[in-house]
Amino acid sequence: MSTPLERWVDEQARLTKPKKVYWCDGSEEEAHRIMEIGIHEEKINGLPVFHELDQKSWPKSYLHRSHPTDVARTEHLTYVCHSKKELAGPNNNWMAPEEAKAKLTKLSDGCMRGKTMYVLPYMMGHPDSPYAKACVQITDVSYVAMSMRIMTRMSKKVIEKIGNKENFVKGLHSVADFDPNKRFIMHFPDEQFVWSIGSGYGGNALLGKKCFSLRLASWLGLQEGWLAEHMVIMGVEDPKGNVTYITAALPSACGKTNLAMMQSALPGYKVWTLGDDIAWLNVGPDGRLWAINPEAGFFGVVPGTSMKTNPNMMTALKKGDFYPTLFTNTALNTDTNEPWWEGADAPLPVNALDWRGKPWDKASGSKAAHPNSRFTLSVYNSRTLSPEFDNPKGVPISAIIFGGKRTHLIPLVFESRSWQHGVYMGARMGSETTAAAMHKEGVLRRDPMAMLPFCGYNMGDYFGHWLKMGKKMTNPPKIFGVNWFRKDDAGEYIWPGFGDNIRVLKWIMDRVNDRVKPIDTFIGGVPKIEDLDLSGLDIPREKLNKLFEIDRLGWSVELNEVEKFFSGFGKTFPEELWHEYKKVAMAIK
Ligand code: SAT
Ligand code: MN
């Protein structure tokens, strides 16, 4: 008798018609074999899927070049197929499930002809965690199989865990012929099923990541009373050895990975990494909020990564413990066979191929590495990995940070007055857009809790769910806003950022432990400058003041925008958050 899992795989194979079906066991030996296939057999756009990099300086590292039309998430082709449109909300594209399935069935018929179908059994979360989920993804490209090995806990044991169950998490992925007009990422929340076709890129194709661990998991969290969030998880150790656990939500490509792996500029402080992208948050028996990272790898932005900005990541990239480490869409220094990118420590190469694999002409002004080029590596390569990473219970959270990229208006750090006010702060969040998704860069868009592209249901209901979560906790985390990106009148960033952000975390920890008091303003509590540890930093006082300046006129313009945005959710938008909005609006007048 076959199992429901085997029957499901058979059914997908009948539709997609691969040359062969291969069930992965997640072993390292297998990974070497699949890598060989990626180097010598499979091709994308006429180029091998993988290129082996210089193994002395970049042990276990390989370069992947994506299809040139396929370099970021495609939000306009991403759908959440709830039974009713209202459930998806104004924040999602929606298609009726039957219509979506009919469309994808047509596109998928024979899409794996001549290819291998890889069946990838994996866990999101530690297998012993009560919060972990057993999943299976099908794909037809070695790049995705290798990436999923790094990003998740892939193992044949998951097949046993699923056993005869019907309700495992399913993902069907095919790159098909990379035609952008036939590209769709469709989510079926009631079936815990993601169906993705036409793209091999990150969040479009590694279905355990944004598709399951955020879009589908957020919907599960709504039913089951927990939260799936786009957040860093870190432990900050003070000189006495006390560790405070903090989560931080920032939109894609706003420095989450650098924050999670920060090398502290303050002596005696140390940041322990638990996650750089996704947090699942549950209320524990002690009435506190507990976080696990469902992932096991980093998929981080490469350009700008260096010994200066993220020495811990540079060390991890060169560590070569876990097989393999991948670079996607960086340039290649052809003299040394090393990856290269804008903002790297290595000097400008003399001879290089750009991210498309074409000779790079420096004089043309084009970038050698794609601005959204990425590294994929195991968390276990990281020397800052928290000793609690594999704790099935997760870690108890004392503070939640909401941040975005705002060159004006938003202060370096400020604190909410209550959980409800903190939820309002998260809901009104905005950020200037980056290269992580296919849209114009540098435009301000509202991005509540950094979840706009990832909340798998109506965000009005999502805000209500956040408010309810607050009521379930006897000891909820404090909520803060941060902005590392404020510019002065000359257009220069005021705050040095990176390792100096520890100074902001130190103030947050002082607030958590009630060691200092904030100054109350209409947007929340801001630090007294003397309560910030600025030792060894040389920022003139008037610039520091600018970091905390509250521009009333600017805020009233912002509030108009926020009102429009909130109104878009209609009656699903919680009254409590309108109440918080009105309090601020009244105070400005
Ligand atoms: O492409 S991913 O969604 O994996 C990366 C990101 O946008 O954060
Ligand atoms: Mn992300």
Coordinates of C-alpha atoms and ligand atoms in Angstrom, one line a residue:
M1 CA 0.0 0.0 0.0
S2 CA 1.4 3.4 -0.9
T3 CA 1.3 6.4 1.5
P4 CA -0.5 9.6 0.8
L5 CA 2.9 11.2 0.3
E6 CA 3.9 8.6 -2.4
R7 CA 0.5 9.0 -4.1
W8 CA 0.9 12.8 -4.1
V9 CA 4.4 12.5 -5.7
D10 CA 3.1 10.0 -8.3
E11 CA 0.3 12.4 -9.2
Q12 CA 2.7 15.3 -9.7
A13 CA 5.0 13.1 -11.8
R14 CA 2.0 12.1 -14.0
L15 CA 1.3 15.7 -14.6
T16 CA 4.9 17.1 -15.1
K17 CA 6.3 14.0 -16.8
P18 CA 10.0 14.0 -15.7
K19 CA 12.6 11.6 -17.1
K20 CA 13.1 10.3 -13.6
V21 CA 12.0 10.8 -10.0
Y22 CA 14.7 11.0 -7.4
W23 CA 13.9 11.1 -3.6
C24 CA 16.6 13.1 -1.7
D25 CA 17.9 11.8 1.6
G26 CA 19.6 15.0 2.6
S27 CA 23.1 13.4 3.0
E28 CA 26.3 15.2 2.1
E29 CA 27.3 12.4 -0.2
E30 CA 24.1 13.0 -2.2
A31 CA 24.8 16.7 -2.2
H32 CA 28.1 16.1 -3.9
R33 CA 26.4 14.0 -6.6
I34 CA 23.7 16.6 -7.3
M35 CA 26.4 19.3 -7.4
E36 CA 28.2 17.3 -10.1
I37 CA 24.9 17.2 -12.1
G38 CA 24.6 21.0 -11.7
I39 CA 28.1 21.5 -12.9
H40 CA 28.2 19.1 -15.9
E41 CA 24.6 18.3 -17.0
E42 CA 21.9 20.8 -16.2
K43 CA 21.9 24.1 -17.9
I44 CA 20.0 27.4 -17.5
N45 CA 20.0 29.7 -20.5
G46 CA 22.8 27.7 -22.0
L47 CA 25.1 28.0 -19.0
P48 CA 25.8 25.3 -16.4
V49 CA 23.7 25.7 -13.2
F50 CA 26.9 25.7 -11.0
H51 CA 30.5 26.9 -11.5
E52 CA 33.1 25.7 -8.9
L53 CA 34.9 28.6 -7.3
D54 CA 38.5 28.6 -6.1
Q55 CA 38.3 26.0 -3.3
K56 CA 41.3 27.3 -1.4
S57 CA 40.0 30.8 -0.7
W58 CA 36.2 29.9 -0.9
P59 CA 36.0 26.3 0.4
K60 CA 32.9 24.3 -0.7
S61 CA 31.6 27.4 -2.7
Y62 CA 29.9 27.5 -6.0
L63 CA 28.6 30.2 -8.3
H64 CA 25.1 30.1 -9.8
R65 CA 23.8 32.4 -12.5
S66 CA 20.1 32.6 -12.7
H67 CA 18.1 33.2 -15.8
P68 CA 18.6 36.9 -16.6
T69 CA 14.8 37.6 -16.3
D70 CA 14.7 35.9 -13.0
V71 CA 16.6 37.9 -10.4
A72 CA 14.2 38.7 -7.6
R73 CA 10.8 37.9 -6.1
T74 CA 7.9 38.8 -8.4
E75 CA 5.1 40.1 -6.2
H76 CA 2.8 40.8 -9.1
L77 CA 2.8 37.1 -10.0
T78 CA 2.3 35.9 -6.5
Y79 CA -1.2 34.9 -5.5
V80 CA -2.9 33.7 -2.3
C81 CA -5.8 31.5 -3.3
H82 CA -8.3 31.6 -0.4
S83 CA -11.8 30.3 -0.9
K84 CA -13.0 34.0 -0.8
K85 CA -11.3 37.1 -2.0
E86 CA -12.0 39.0 1.3
L87 CA -9.8 36.5 3.1
A88 CA -6.8 37.5 0.9
G89 CA -7.4 41.2 1.6
P90 CA -6.2 44.3 -0.4
N91 CA -2.6 43.3 0.4
N92 CA -2.6 40.1 -1.8
N93 CA -3.3 39.1 -5.3
W94 CA -6.2 36.7 -5.3
M95 CA -7.4 34.0 -7.7
A96 CA -10.2 31.4 -6.9
P97 CA -8.5 28.1 -6.1
E98 CA -10.2 26.2 -8.9
E99 CA -9.2 28.8 -11.5
A100 CA -5.6 28.9 -10.2
K101 CA -5.3 25.1 -10.3
A102 CA -6.8 24.9 -13.8
K103 CA -4.3 27.6 -15.0
L104 CA -1.3 25.9 -13.4
T105 CA -2.3 22.4 -14.5
K106 CA -2.2 23.6 -18.1
L107 CA 1.2 25.2 -17.6
S108 CA 2.6 22.3 -15.7
D109 CA 1.6 19.6 -18.2
G110 CA 4.9 18.0 -19.2
C111 CA 7.0 20.9 -17.8
M112 CA 9.6 18.4 -16.4
R113 CA 10.0 16.5 -19.7
G114 CA 13.6 15.3 -20.0
K115 CA 14.5 16.5 -16.5
T116 CA 14.9 14.9 -13.1
M117 CA 12.2 15.5 -10.5
Y118 CA 13.8 15.9 -7.1
V119 CA 11.6 15.1 -4.1
L120 CA 12.9 17.0 -1.1
P121 CA 11.7 16.0 2.4
Y122 CA 12.4 18.7 5.0
M123 CA 11.6 20.2 8.4
M124 CA 10.9 23.8 9.1
G125 CA 12.1 24.1 12.7
H126 CA 14.1 21.6 14.8
P127 CA 12.5 18.1 14.4
D128 CA 12.0 17.9 18.2
S129 CA 10.2 21.3 18.4
P130 CA 6.5 21.3 19.1
Y131 CA 6.3 24.2 16.6
A132 CA 8.2 22.4 13.7
K133 CA 6.4 21.4 10.5
A134 CA 7.1 18.4 8.2
C135 CA 7.2 19.4 4.5
V136 CA 7.9 18.1 1.1
Q137 CA 8.9 20.1 -2.0
I138 CA 9.3 18.8 -5.5
T139 CA 11.6 20.7 -7.9
D140 CA 13.3 20.2 -11.3
V141 CA 16.5 22.0 -10.8
S142 CA 19.7 21.2 -8.8
Y143 CA 20.0 24.8 -7.6
V144 CA 16.8 24.6 -5.7
A145 CA 17.6 21.1 -4.3
M146 CA 21.0 22.4 -3.1
S147 CA 19.5 25.6 -1.7
M148 CA 16.8 23.7 0.2
R149 CA 19.5 21.4 1.7
I150 CA 21.2 24.6 3.1
M151 CA 18.1 26.6 4.1
T152 CA 16.1 23.8 5.8
R153 CA 16.7 20.6 7.8
M154 CA 16.4 18.1 4.9
S155 CA 16.4 14.5 5.8
K156 CA 14.8 11.2 4.8
K157 CA 13.6 10.9 8.4
V158 CA 10.9 13.5 7.5
I159 CA 9.3 10.8 5.3
E160 CA 9.0 8.6 8.3
K161 CA 7.6 11.5 10.3
I162 CA 4.9 12.1 7.7
G163 CA 4.2 8.4 7.6
N164 CA 0.5 7.9 6.7
K165 CA -0.5 11.5 7.3
E166 CA -2.3 13.5 4.7
N167 CA -1.7 16.9 6.2
F168 CA 2.0 17.5 5.4
V169 CA 3.1 20.8 3.8
K170 CA 3.4 20.4 0.0
G171 CA 5.3 22.4 -2.6
L172 CA 5.4 21.8 -6.3
H173 CA 8.1 23.8 -8.1
S174 CA 9.2 23.8 -11.7
V175 CA 11.4 26.3 -13.5
A176 CA 9.6 25.2 -16.7
D177 CA 11.1 27.4 -19.5
F178 CA 11.6 30.6 -17.3
D179 CA 9.0 32.4 -19.4
P180 CA 8.1 35.5 -17.3
N181 CA 4.7 35.4 -18.9
K182 CA 4.1 31.9 -17.6
R183 CA 5.5 32.6 -14.1
F184 CA 3.2 32.2 -11.1
I185 CA 3.7 31.6 -7.4
M186 CA 0.3 30.4 -6.1
H187 CA -0.5 29.6 -2.5
F188 CA -3.4 27.4 -1.4
P189 CA -3.7 28.1 2.4
D190 CA -6.4 25.6 3.2
E191 CA -4.3 22.8 1.7
Q192 CA -0.9 24.0 3.0
F193 CA 0.1 23.8 -0.7
V194 CA 2.4 26.1 -2.8
W195 CA 2.6 25.7 -6.5
S196 CA 5.3 27.7 -8.2
I197 CA 6.3 27.7 -11.9
G198 CA 8.6 29.6 -14.1
S199 CA 11.1 31.0 -11.6
G200 CA 14.2 29.5 -9.9
Y201 CA 14.8 32.6 -7.7
G202 CA 15.0 32.6 -3.9
G203 CA 11.6 33.4 -2.4
N204 CA 9.8 32.3 -5.6
A205 CA 11.4 28.9 -5.6
L206 CA 12.6 27.9 -2.2
L207 CA 9.1 27.2 -1.1
G208 CA 9.9 26.5 2.6
K209 CA 11.0 30.2 2.9
K210 CA 8.6 33.1 2.2
C211 CA 5.8 30.9 0.7
F212 CA 5.4 28.4 3.5
S213 CA 7.1 29.9 6.6
L214 CA 5.4 33.3 6.1
R215 CA 2.4 33.2 3.8
L216 CA 1.0 29.9 4.7
A217 CA 2.3 29.8 8.2
S218 CA 0.8 33.3 9.0
W219 CA -2.6 31.9 8.1
L220 CA -2.0 28.8 10.2
G221 CA -0.9 31.1 13.0
L222 CA -4.2 33.0 12.8
Q223 CA -6.2 29.7 13.3
E224 CA -3.9 28.3 15.9
G225 CA -3.0 31.4 17.9
W226 CA 0.6 32.2 17.0
L227 CA 2.6 34.5 14.7
A228 CA 4.8 33.9 11.6
E229 CA 7.0 37.0 11.2
H230 CA 9.6 38.5 8.9
M231 CA 12.1 38.9 11.7
V232 CA 15.6 38.5 12.8
I233 CA 16.1 36.7 16.1
M234 CA 19.2 37.5 18.2
G235 CA 20.6 37.2 21.7
V236 CA 22.5 40.3 23.0
E237 CA 25.0 39.5 25.7
D238 CA 26.0 42.2 28.1
P239 CA 29.4 42.4 29.9
K240 CA 27.9 40.5 32.9
G241 CA 27.0 37.6 30.6
N242 CA 23.2 38.2 30.7
V243 CA 21.6 37.5 27.3
T244 CA 18.5 39.5 26.2
Y245 CA 16.6 38.0 23.2
I246 CA 15.3 40.4 20.7
T247 CA 13.4 40.1 17.3
A248 CA 13.5 42.7 14.6
A249 CA 11.3 43.2 11.6
L250 CA 12.9 45.0 8.6
P251 CA 11.9 44.8 5.0
S252 CA 14.0 42.7 2.5
A253 CA 17.5 44.1 1.9
C254 CA 17.5 46.6 4.8
G255 CA 20.3 45.0 6.7
K256 CA 18.6 42.2 8.7
T257 CA 21.5 39.8 8.1
N258 CA 24.0 42.4 9.2
L259 CA 22.0 43.1 12.3
A260 CA 21.6 39.4 13.2
M261 CA 25.4 38.8 12.9
M262 CA 26.6 42.1 14.2
Q263 CA 30.1 42.5 15.5
S264 CA 29.6 44.8 18.4
A265 CA 31.4 48.2 18.5
L266 CA 31.0 48.3 22.3
P267 CA 33.5 46.2 24.2
G268 CA 32.0 43.4 26.3
Y269 CA 28.8 43.2 24.2
K270 CA 28.2 40.3 21.9
V271 CA 25.4 39.4 19.5
W272 CA 24.3 35.8 19.2
T273 CA 22.6 34.9 15.9
L274 CA 19.4 32.8 15.9
G275 CA 17.9 33.8 12.6
D276 CA 18.2 36.5 10.0
D277 CA 14.8 36.4 8.2
I278 CA 11.9 34.5 9.8
A279 CA 10.6 34.0 13.3
W280 CA 7.7 31.8 14.5
L281 CA 6.4 33.3 17.7
N282 CA 4.3 31.3 20.3
V283 CA 3.1 32.2 23.7
G284 CA 4.8 29.9 26.2
P285 CA 3.4 28.4 29.4
D286 CA 5.1 31.2 31.3
G287 CA 3.1 33.9 29.5
R288 CA 6.1 35.1 27.6
L289 CA 6.6 35.2 23.8
W290 CA 9.0 32.5 22.5
A291 CA 10.7 32.5 19.1
I292 CA 12.1 29.8 16.9
N293 CA 13.7 30.2 13.5
P294 CA 12.2 27.7 11.2
E295 CA 15.2 27.9 8.8
A296 CA 18.7 26.5 9.0
G297 CA 20.5 28.8 6.5
F298 CA 21.0 32.4 5.4
F299 CA 19.9 33.8 2.0
G300 CA 21.6 37.2 2.3
V301 CA 22.3 40.1 0.0
V302 CA 25.9 40.0 -1.2
P303 CA 26.7 43.6 -2.4
G304 CA 28.1 45.6 0.5
T305 CA 29.1 42.6 2.5
S306 CA 32.7 43.0 3.7
M307 CA 35.0 42.8 6.7
K308 CA 33.8 46.3 7.6
T309 CA 30.1 45.7 7.3
N310 CA 29.8 42.1 8.4
P311 CA 33.0 40.4 9.5
N312 CA 31.1 37.5 11.0
M313 CA 29.4 36.8 7.7
M314 CA 32.7 37.0 5.8
T315 CA 34.2 34.5 8.2
A316 CA 31.2 32.2 7.8
L317 CA 31.4 32.4 4.0
K318 CA 35.0 31.3 4.1
K319 CA 34.5 28.7 6.8
G320 CA 33.4 25.8 4.5
D321 CA 32.1 23.6 7.3
F322 CA 28.8 22.7 5.7
Y323 CA 28.5 21.5 2.1
P324 CA 27.9 23.6 0.0
T325 CA 27.9 27.5 0.1
L326 CA 26.3 29.1 -2.9
F327 CA 26.7 32.5 -4.6
T328 CA 23.9 33.6 -6.9
N329 CA 24.5 36.4 -9.5
T330 CA 27.7 37.8 -8.3
A331 CA 30.5 38.7 -10.7
L332 CA 33.4 36.3 -11.2
N333 CA 37.1 37.4 -11.1
T334 CA 38.4 35.2 -14.0
D335 CA 42.1 35.7 -12.9
T336 CA 41.5 34.2 -9.5
N337 CA 38.2 32.3 -10.0
E338 CA 36.7 34.1 -7.0
P339 CA 33.3 35.8 -6.6
W340 CA 33.3 39.6 -6.6
W341 CA 30.7 42.2 -5.9
E342 CA 30.3 46.0 -5.4
G343 CA 31.4 46.8 -1.8
A344 CA 33.7 43.7 -1.5
D345 CA 37.0 43.8 0.4
A346 CA 38.9 42.6 -2.7
P347 CA 40.0 45.2 -5.2
L348 CA 38.3 45.8 -8.5
P349 CA 39.2 42.8 -10.7
V350 CA 41.2 43.3 -13.8
N351 CA 39.3 40.6 -15.7
A352 CA 35.8 39.7 -14.7
L353 CA 32.5 38.3 -15.9
D354 CA 29.4 40.1 -14.8
W355 CA 26.5 38.3 -13.1
R356 CA 25.2 37.2 -16.5
G357 CA 28.5 35.6 -17.3
K358 CA 29.4 38.2 -19.9
P359 CA 32.8 40.0 -19.9
W360 CA 32.4 43.0 -17.7
D361 CA 33.2 46.4 -19.1
K362 CA 33.9 48.6 -16.2
A363 CA 33.7 51.7 -18.3
S364 CA 30.0 50.9 -19.2
G365 CA 28.9 51.9 -15.7
S366 CA 26.9 48.8 -15.2
K367 CA 27.2 46.8 -12.0
A368 CA 29.3 43.6 -12.1
A369 CA 27.2 41.8 -9.5
H370 CA 23.4 42.1 -9.5
P371 CA 22.2 44.4 -6.7
N372 CA 20.1 41.5 -5.5
S373 CA 22.9 38.9 -5.8
R374 CA 22.8 36.5 -2.8
F375 CA 24.7 34.0 -0.8
T376 CA 23.2 30.9 0.6
L377 CA 25.0 29.2 3.5
S378 CA 24.3 27.1 6.5
V379 CA 23.8 28.8 9.9
Y380 CA 26.2 26.2 11.2
N381 CA 29.1 28.0 9.5
S382 CA 28.6 31.0 11.7
R383 CA 30.8 31.6 14.7
T384 CA 28.1 33.9 16.2
L385 CA 25.4 31.1 16.1
S386 CA 23.6 31.1 19.4
P387 CA 24.1 28.0 21.6
E388 CA 20.3 28.1 21.9
F389 CA 19.8 27.7 18.1
D390 CA 18.8 24.0 18.3
N391 CA 16.8 24.4 21.5
P392 CA 13.4 23.0 20.4
K393 CA 11.5 25.5 22.7
G394 CA 13.2 28.5 21.2
V395 CA 14.2 31.6 23.2
P396 CA 12.0 34.1 25.3
I397 CA 11.7 37.5 23.6
S398 CA 12.1 40.7 25.7
A399 CA 11.9 43.3 22.9
I400 CA 10.5 43.5 19.4
I401 CA 11.9 46.1 16.9
F402 CA 10.2 47.5 13.9
G403 CA 12.4 49.3 11.4
G404 CA 12.6 50.4 7.8
K405 CA 14.7 52.4 5.5
R406 CA 13.6 56.1 6.0
T407 CA 16.0 58.8 5.0
H408 CA 13.8 61.4 6.8
L409 CA 11.4 61.7 9.6
I410 CA 11.8 58.6 11.7
P411 CA 14.2 58.8 14.7
L412 CA 17.0 56.4 15.3
V413 CA 15.1 54.7 18.1
F414 CA 11.8 55.2 20.0
E415 CA 9.6 53.1 22.2
S416 CA 5.9 52.4 22.2
R417 CA 3.7 53.2 25.1
S418 CA 2.0 49.9 25.2
W419 CA 1.5 46.7 23.2
Q420 CA -1.4 48.3 21.4
H421 CA 0.6 51.4 20.5
G422 CA 3.5 49.1 19.4
V423 CA 1.1 47.3 17.0
Y424 CA 0.1 50.7 15.6
M425 CA 3.8 51.5 15.1
G426 CA 4.3 48.3 13.2
A427 CA 1.2 48.8 11.2
R428 CA 2.1 52.3 10.0
M429 CA 5.7 51.3 9.1
G430 CA 7.0 52.4 5.7
S431 CA 10.2 51.8 3.9
E432 CA 12.0 53.0 0.8
T433 CA 12.0 50.1 -1.7
T434 CA 15.1 48.0 -2.4
A435 CA 16.3 45.5 -5.1
A436 CA 14.9 42.5 -3.3
A437 CA 11.7 42.5 -5.4
M438 CA 11.0 43.6 -9.0
H439 CA 10.0 47.2 -8.5
K440 CA 11.4 50.7 -8.7
E441 CA 14.0 51.3 -6.0
G442 CA 13.9 54.1 -3.5
V443 CA 10.1 54.8 -3.5
L444 CA 8.4 54.9 -0.1
R445 CA 5.9 52.2 0.4
R446 CA 3.9 51.2 3.5
D447 CA 5.2 47.9 4.7
P448 CA 3.5 46.9 8.0
M449 CA 5.7 44.8 10.2
A450 CA 7.8 44.2 7.0
M451 CA 5.1 41.7 6.1
L452 CA 3.2 43.4 3.3
P453 CA 4.5 41.0 0.6
F454 CA 4.4 38.0 3.0
C455 CA 1.1 38.1 5.0
G456 CA -0.9 35.2 3.6
Y457 CA -4.3 36.8 4.5
N458 CA -6.1 40.1 4.9
M459 CA -3.8 42.4 6.9
G460 CA -6.7 44.1 8.6
D461 CA -7.4 40.7 10.3
Y462 CA -3.6 40.3 10.8
F463 CA -3.5 43.5 12.9
G464 CA -6.4 42.2 14.9
H465 CA -4.5 39.0 15.5
W466 CA -1.5 40.9 16.7
L467 CA -3.7 42.7 19.2
K468 CA -5.2 39.4 20.4
M469 CA -1.7 38.0 20.9
G470 CA -0.9 40.8 23.2
K471 CA -3.8 39.9 25.4
K472 CA -2.7 36.3 25.6
M473 CA 0.7 37.3 27.2
T474 CA 1.2 38.1 30.9
N475 CA 4.6 39.5 30.2
P476 CA 4.7 40.7 26.6
P477 CA 7.9 42.1 25.0
K478 CA 8.3 45.9 24.7
I479 CA 8.0 47.2 21.2
F480 CA 10.5 49.7 19.6
G481 CA 10.9 51.5 16.3
V482 CA 14.4 52.0 14.7
N483 CA 15.7 53.7 11.7
W484 CA 19.4 53.5 10.8
F485 CA 19.0 55.4 7.6
R486 CA 18.3 59.0 8.4
K487 CA 20.2 61.5 6.3
D488 CA 21.4 65.0 7.0
D489 CA 20.8 68.1 4.8
A490 CA 23.8 67.2 2.7
G491 CA 22.3 63.8 1.9
E492 CA 24.8 61.8 4.1
Y493 CA 23.7 59.1 6.5
I494 CA 24.0 60.5 10.0
W495 CA 24.3 57.2 11.9
P496 CA 27.3 54.9 11.2
G497 CA 25.1 51.8 11.5
F498 CA 26.5 48.2 11.4
G499 CA 28.5 47.4 14.6
D500 CA 27.5 50.8 16.1
N501 CA 23.8 49.7 16.2
I502 CA 24.8 47.9 19.4
R503 CA 24.5 51.3 21.1
V504 CA 20.8 51.3 20.2
L505 CA 20.3 47.7 21.4
K506 CA 22.0 48.7 24.6
W507 CA 19.5 51.4 25.2
I508 CA 16.7 49.0 24.4
M509 CA 18.1 46.6 26.9
D510 CA 18.3 49.4 29.5
R511 CA 14.6 50.1 28.8
V512 CA 13.7 46.5 29.1
N513 CA 15.3 46.4 32.5
D514 CA 14.0 49.8 33.4
R515 CA 17.5 51.2 34.0
V516 CA 16.8 54.5 32.1
K517 CA 13.7 56.6 31.4
P518 CA 12.7 57.8 27.9
I519 CA 11.5 61.3 27.0
D520 CA 7.8 61.1 26.2
T521 CA 6.8 62.5 22.8
F522 CA 3.7 62.1 20.7
I523 CA 5.3 59.3 18.7
G524 CA 6.5 57.5 21.8
G525 CA 9.5 57.5 24.1
V526 CA 12.9 58.7 22.7
P527 CA 16.2 58.4 24.6
K528 CA 17.9 61.2 26.4
I529 CA 21.1 61.6 24.4
E530 CA 23.1 61.1 27.6
D531 CA 21.5 57.7 28.1
L532 CA 23.0 56.5 24.8
D533 CA 26.5 54.9 25.0
L534 CA 28.4 57.0 22.4
S535 CA 31.8 56.2 23.8
G536 CA 34.4 56.3 21.0
L537 CA 32.0 57.8 18.5
D538 CA 32.6 61.2 17.1
I539 CA 29.2 62.6 16.0
P540 CA 28.7 66.4 16.5
R541 CA 25.8 67.2 18.9
E542 CA 23.7 69.0 16.2
K543 CA 23.8 65.9 14.1
L544 CA 22.8 63.7 17.0
N545 CA 19.9 66.1 17.7
K546 CA 18.9 65.7 14.0
L547 CA 18.7 61.9 14.6
F548 CA 16.0 62.5 17.1
E549 CA 14.4 65.6 15.6
I550 CA 10.6 65.3 15.5
D551 CA 9.3 67.3 12.5
R552 CA 5.7 68.1 13.2
L553 CA 4.9 69.1 9.7
G554 CA 6.6 66.0 8.3
W555 CA 4.5 63.9 10.7
S556 CA 1.3 65.4 9.7
V557 CA 2.0 64.6 6.0
E558 CA 3.0 61.1 7.1
L559 CA -0.3 60.7 9.1
N560 CA -2.3 61.6 6.0
E561 CA -0.6 58.9 4.1
V562 CA -1.1 56.5 7.0
E563 CA -4.8 57.3 7.2
K564 CA -5.2 56.5 3.5
F565 CA -3.3 53.3 3.9
F566 CA -5.3 52.1 7.0
S567 CA -8.6 53.0 5.3
G568 CA -7.8 50.6 2.5
F569 CA -8.5 47.7 4.9
G570 CA -12.1 48.9 5.4
K571 CA -14.0 47.4 8.2
T572 CA -11.4 44.7 8.9
F573 CA -9.1 47.4 10.3
P574 CA -9.2 47.3 14.1
E575 CA -10.8 50.1 15.9
E576 CA -8.0 50.0 18.6
L577 CA -5.5 51.1 16.0
W578 CA -7.7 54.0 14.8
H579 CA -7.8 55.0 18.4
E580 CA -3.9 55.0 18.5
Y581 CA -3.9 56.9 15.2
K582 CA -6.2 59.5 16.6
K583 CA -4.2 60.0 19.7
V584 CA -1.1 60.9 17.6
A585 CA -3.2 63.1 15.2
M586 CA -4.7 65.0 18.1
A587 CA -1.2 65.5 19.7
I588 CA 0.2 67.0 16.5
K589 CA -2.5 69.6 16.1
Ligands
SAT1 O1 13.8 36.1 -2.3 S1 13.7 36.0 -0.8 O2 12.3 36.3 -0.5 O3 14.1 34.8 -0.4 C1 14.7 37.2 -0.1 C2 13.9 38.4 0.3 O4 13.3 39.1 -0.5 O5 14.0 38.7 1.6
MN2 MN 13.4 38.5 3.9

